[in-house]
mmCIF file of C-alpha atoms in Angstrom:
data_model
loop_
_atom_site.group_PDB
_atom_site.id
_atom_site.type_symbol
_atom_site.label_atom_id
_atom_site.label_comp_id
_atom_site.label_asym_id
_atom_site.label_seq_id
_atom_site.Cartn_x
_atom_site.Cartn_y
_atom_site.Cartn_z
ATOM 1 C CA MET A 296 88.744 110.807 117.586
ATOM 2 C CA ILE A 297 88.662 107.142 116.626
ATOM 3 C CA THR A 298 90.307 104.627 118.977
ATOM 4 C CA SER A 299 92.747 101.909 117.922
ATOM 5 C CA GLU A 300 90.090 99.257 118.528
ATOM 6 C CA GLN A 301 87.531 101.127 116.398
ATOM 7 C CA ARG A 302 90.175 101.569 113.668
ATOM 8 C CA GLU A 303 90.970 97.835 113.776
ATOM 9 C CA LYS A 304 87.266 96.914 113.543
ATOM 10 C CA LEU A 305 86.819 99.318 110.632
ATOM 11 C CA ARG A 306 89.864 97.898 108.853
ATOM 12 C CA GLY A 307 88.585 94.387 109.528
ATOM 13 C CA TRP A 308 85.173 95.220 108.070
ATOM 14 C CA PHE A 309 86.750 96.519 104.852
ATOM 15 C CA ALA A 310 89.224 93.614 104.689
ATOM 16 C CA GLY A 311 86.320 91.184 104.941
ATOM 17 C CA ARG A 312 83.956 93.083 102.649
ATOM 18 C CA LEU A 313 86.242 94.070 99.765
ATOM 19 C CA PRO A 314 86.467 91.624 96.866
ATOM 20 C CA ASP A 315 89.660 89.566 97.196
ATOM 21 C CA ASP A 316 90.948 90.663 93.798
ATOM 22 C CA LEU A 317 90.342 94.404 94.240
ATOM 23 C CA PHE A 318 93.754 95.203 95.791
ATOM 24 C CA GLU A 319 97.025 93.310 96.175
ATOM 25 C CA SER A 320 96.843 94.475 99.772
ATOM 26 C CA LEU A 321 94.830 96.881 101.883
ATOM 27 C CA THR A 322 97.428 99.445 102.948
ATOM 28 C CA GLU A 323 95.387 101.991 104.892
ATOM 29 C CA VAL A 324 91.959 102.590 106.396
ATOM 30 C CA ARG A 325 91.616 105.981 108.106
ATOM 31 C CA ALA A 326 88.586 107.685 109.563
ATOM 32 C CA ASP A 327 87.544 110.930 111.142
ATOM 33 C CA ARG A 328 84.117 112.413 111.908
ATOM 34 C CA GLU A 329 83.197 112.931 108.250
ATOM 35 C CA GLU A 330 85.059 110.389 106.148
ATOM 36 C CA ILE A 331 86.592 106.942 105.843
ATOM 37 C CA THR A 332 89.533 106.721 103.441
ATOM 38 C CA VAL A 333 90.440 103.296 102.046
ATOM 39 C CA VAL A 334 93.772 102.881 100.238
ATOM 40 C CA GLY A 335 95.028 99.698 98.624
ATOM 41 C CA ARG A 336 98.051 98.601 96.644
ATOM 42 C CA ILE A 337 97.579 97.662 92.997
ATOM 43 C CA PRO A 338 100.063 95.882 90.731
ATOM 44 C CA GLU A 339 102.602 97.926 88.838
ATOM 45 C CA PRO A 340 102.472 97.834 85.053
ATOM 46 C CA ARG A 341 105.052 95.634 83.325
ATOM 47 C CA LEU A 342 107.626 97.749 81.543
ATOM 48 C CA ALA A 343 110.586 96.901 79.379
ATOM 49 C CA GLU A 344 113.878 96.744 81.221
ATOM 50 C CA GLY A 345 115.561 100.122 81.127
ATOM 51 C CA ALA A 346 112.334 102.093 80.738
ATOM 52 C CA SER A 347 112.846 105.818 81.261
ATOM 53 C CA ASP A 348 111.536 107.673 84.303
ATOM 54 C CA ALA A 349 109.012 109.477 82.092
ATOM 55 C CA GLU A 350 107.726 106.169 80.707
ATOM 56 C CA ARG A 351 107.496 104.667 84.201
ATOM 57 C CA GLU A 352 105.633 107.727 85.557
ATOM 58 C CA ALA A 353 103.168 107.728 82.638
ATOM 59 C CA ALA A 354 102.566 103.976 83.031
ATOM 60 C CA LEU A 355 101.899 104.300 86.779
ATOM 61 C CA ARG A 356 99.441 107.153 86.266
ATOM 62 C CA SER A 357 97.680 105.241 83.505
ATOM 63 C CA ARG A 358 97.423 102.132 85.695
ATOM 64 C CA VAL A 359 95.846 104.188 88.485
ATOM 65 C CA GLN A 360 93.317 105.717 86.054
ATOM 66 C CA GLU A 361 92.499 102.306 84.561
ATOM 67 C CA PHE A 362 91.934 100.848 88.041
ATOM 68 C CA ARG A 363 89.726 103.765 89.053
ATOM 69 C CA GLU A 364 87.467 103.378 86.016
ATOM 70 C CA ARG A 365 87.359 99.561 85.998
ATOM 71 C CA THR A 366 86.503 99.185 89.696
ATOM 72 C CA ARG A 367 84.116 102.133 90.100
ATOM 73 C CA GLU A 368 80.929 100.039 90.386
ATOM 74 C CA GLU A 369 82.447 97.589 92.897
ATOM 75 C CA ARG A 370 83.832 100.387 95.033
ATOM 76 C CA MET A 371 80.544 102.313 94.936
ATOM 77 C CA GLU A 372 78.642 99.247 96.156
ATOM 78 C CA VAL A 373 81.012 98.776 99.100
ATOM 79 C CA ALA A 374 80.930 102.511 99.836
ATOM 80 C CA ARG A 375 77.121 102.551 99.968
ATOM 81 C CA GLU A 376 77.126 99.713 102.514
ATOM 82 C CA ALA A 377 79.852 101.355 104.586
ATOM 83 C CA GLU A 378 78.170 104.773 104.499
ATOM 84 C CA HIS A 379 74.939 103.208 105.720
ATOM 85 C CA ARG A 380 76.708 101.177 108.412
ATOM 86 C CA PHE A 381 79.165 103.816 109.691
ATOM 87 C CA GLY A 382 77.400 107.083 108.780
ATOM 88 C CA LYS A 383 80.443 108.525 106.981
ATOM 89 C CA LYS A 384 81.401 109.134 103.366
ATOM 90 C CA VAL A 385 83.909 106.681 101.891
ATOM 91 C CA SER A 386 86.831 107.863 99.787
ATOM 92 C CA TRP A 387 89.241 105.664 97.863
ATOM 93 C CA GLY A 388 92.886 105.736 96.921
ATOM 94 C CA VAL A 389 95.601 103.499 95.565
ATOM 95 C CA GLU A 390 99.327 102.985 95.735
ATOM 96 C CA CYS A 391 101.028 101.764 92.594
ATOM 97 C CA GLY A 392 104.809 101.647 92.631
ATOM 98 C CA THR A 393 105.896 105.049 93.911
ATOM 99 C CA GLU A 394 102.587 106.685 92.920
ATOM 100 C CA ARG A 395 99.895 107.364 95.530
ATOM 101 C CA ALA A 396 96.589 108.757 94.327
ATOM 102 C CA LEU A 397 93.462 109.651 96.281
ATOM 103 C CA PHE A 398 90.222 109.707 94.345
ATOM 104 C CA THR A 399 87.376 112.094 95.169
ATOM 105 C CA HIS A 400 87.491 112.797 98.870
ATOM 106 C CA VAL A 401 85.806 115.070 101.395
ATOM 107 C CA ALA A 402 87.090 118.601 101.929
ATOM 108 C CA ALA A 403 85.246 119.438 105.160
ATOM 109 C CA PRO A 404 84.887 123.080 106.181
ATOM 110 C CA VAL A 405 86.359 123.996 109.548
ATOM 111 C CA MET A 406 85.505 127.200 111.368
ATOM 112 C CA THR A 407 88.138 129.002 113.389
ATOM 113 C CA ARG A 408 88.693 132.420 114.894
ATOM 114 C CA LEU A 409 92.092 133.953 114.334
ATOM 115 C CA ARG A 410 93.646 137.067 115.807
ATOM 116 C CA GLN A 411 95.447 139.578 113.629
ATOM 117 C CA PRO A 412 98.970 138.090 113.925
ATOM 118 C CA GLU A 413 97.589 134.697 112.833
ATOM 119 C CA ARG A 414 95.636 136.270 109.937
ATOM 120 C CA GLU A 415 98.801 138.073 108.854
ATOM 121 C CA VAL A 416 100.544 134.704 108.471
ATOM 122 C CA LEU A 417 97.759 133.501 106.184
ATOM 123 C CA ASP A 418 97.708 136.778 104.234
ATOM 124 C CA THR A 419 101.489 136.566 103.707
ATOM 125 C CA LEU A 420 101.126 133.068 102.271
ATOM 126 C CA VAL A 421 98.405 134.331 99.919
ATOM 127 C CA ALA A 422 100.448 137.400 98.877
ATOM 128 C CA ALA A 423 103.494 135.178 98.208
ATOM 129 C CA GLY A 424 101.460 132.909 95.954
ATOM 130 C CA VAL A 425 101.854 129.879 98.231
ATOM 131 C CA ALA A 426 98.073 129.726 98.615
ATOM 132 C CA ARG A 427 95.077 131.094 96.677
ATOM 133 C CA SER A 428 93.078 132.093 99.748
ATOM 134 C CA ARG A 429 93.175 132.195 103.526
ATOM 135 C CA SER A 430 91.435 128.825 103.512
ATOM 136 C CA ASP A 431 94.152 127.310 101.294
ATOM 137 C CA ALA A 432 96.829 128.959 103.427
ATOM 138 C CA LEU A 433 95.368 127.458 106.587
ATOM 139 C CA ALA A 434 95.254 124.007 104.950
ATOM 140 C CA TRP A 435 98.898 124.485 103.884
ATOM 141 C CA CYS A 436 99.848 125.311 107.494
ATOM 142 C CA VAL A 437 98.038 122.229 108.801
ATOM 143 C CA ARG A 438 99.859 120.007 106.263
ATOM 144 C CA LEU A 439 103.181 121.564 107.304
ATOM 145 C CA VAL A 440 102.488 120.893 110.981
ATOM 146 C CA GLN A 441 101.286 117.379 110.142
ATOM 147 C CA ARG A 442 104.496 116.603 108.244
ATOM 148 C CA HIS A 443 106.749 117.744 111.076
ATOM 149 C CA THR A 444 104.907 116.533 114.156
ATOM 150 C CA ASP A 445 103.936 112.922 113.429
ATOM 151 C CA ASP A 446 105.738 111.725 116.577
ATOM 152 C CA TRP A 447 104.077 114.334 118.809
ATOM 153 C CA LEU A 448 100.617 113.764 117.320
ATOM 154 C CA GLY A 449 101.061 109.986 117.613
ATOM 155 C CA GLU A 450 101.915 110.333 121.300
ATOM 156 C CA LEU A 451 98.933 112.645 121.809
ATOM 157 C CA ARG A 452 96.583 110.145 120.084
ATOM 158 C CA GLU A 453 97.906 107.331 122.302
ATOM 159 C CA SER A 454 97.219 109.460 125.385
ATOM 160 C CA LEU A 455 93.670 110.195 124.216
ATOM 161 C CA GLU A 456 93.047 106.491 123.609
ATOM 162 C CA HIS A 457 94.251 105.759 127.157
ATOM 163 C CA VAL A 458 91.821 108.367 128.528
ATOM 164 C CA GLN A 459 88.972 106.798 126.533
ATOM 165 C CA ARG A 460 89.828 103.314 127.876
ATOM 166 C CA VAL A 461 89.836 104.609 131.469
ATOM 167 C CA ARG A 462 86.497 106.369 130.929
ATOM 168 C CA ALA A 463 85.010 103.161 129.524
ATOM 169 C CA GLN A 464 86.026 101.297 132.700
ATOM 170 C CA GLY A 465 84.224 103.811 134.918
ATOM 171 C CA PRO A 466 80.700 103.492 136.273
ATOM 172 C CA ASP A 467 77.724 103.883 133.965
ATOM 173 C CA THR A 468 76.437 107.405 133.470
ATOM 174 C CA GLU A 469 72.954 106.438 134.675
ATOM 175 C CA ALA A 470 71.498 108.178 137.726
ATOM 176 C CA PRO A 471 72.566 106.597 141.021
ATOM 177 C CA GLU A 472 70.111 104.325 142.788
ATOM 178 C CA ALA A 473 68.078 105.827 145.613
ATOM 179 C CA PRO A 474 69.248 104.652 149.049
ATOM 180 C CA ALA A 475 67.110 102.026 150.776
ATOM 181 C CA ASP A 476 64.843 103.152 153.661
ATOM 182 C CA GLY A 477 66.702 103.676 156.875
ATOM 183 C CA GLU A 478 70.039 104.469 155.305
#
């Protein structure tokens, strides 16, 4: 898990390293063991007053695609530096109006052992067409839990950060010094 301080340093590195005109604002920098995801806000396209929802949606998607293609080289250069510095892959995304799009990002495999009742849940999701495979079904379940437990997970992350701060204040993990003669 990444601490708040590490997250702030990571965000600061990207804020300082990204070209000033790349994003209107840097909206999110997230990291886990495998990946850093950087998301920024880009300007909305100018549309005629009274534009339809379909026109607005098409314009937003086109703006995102145009940004992705136009900035590819700049983003790749920053990603190479970050990957070397932090040892993680860098993924990119943008927010434009109501549209949020993540570009190529890591789908890391996760091993787990499930008992039959848990496998039955996954198999039911596959049979119902909610997911294509057990793997997709498990990802669907994780997204469902994520959506409904943000408060609980936030509290848990805060507790873990507190534990890490307390550990950092403890004595070094080096071997204790040998007692002086006569002690």
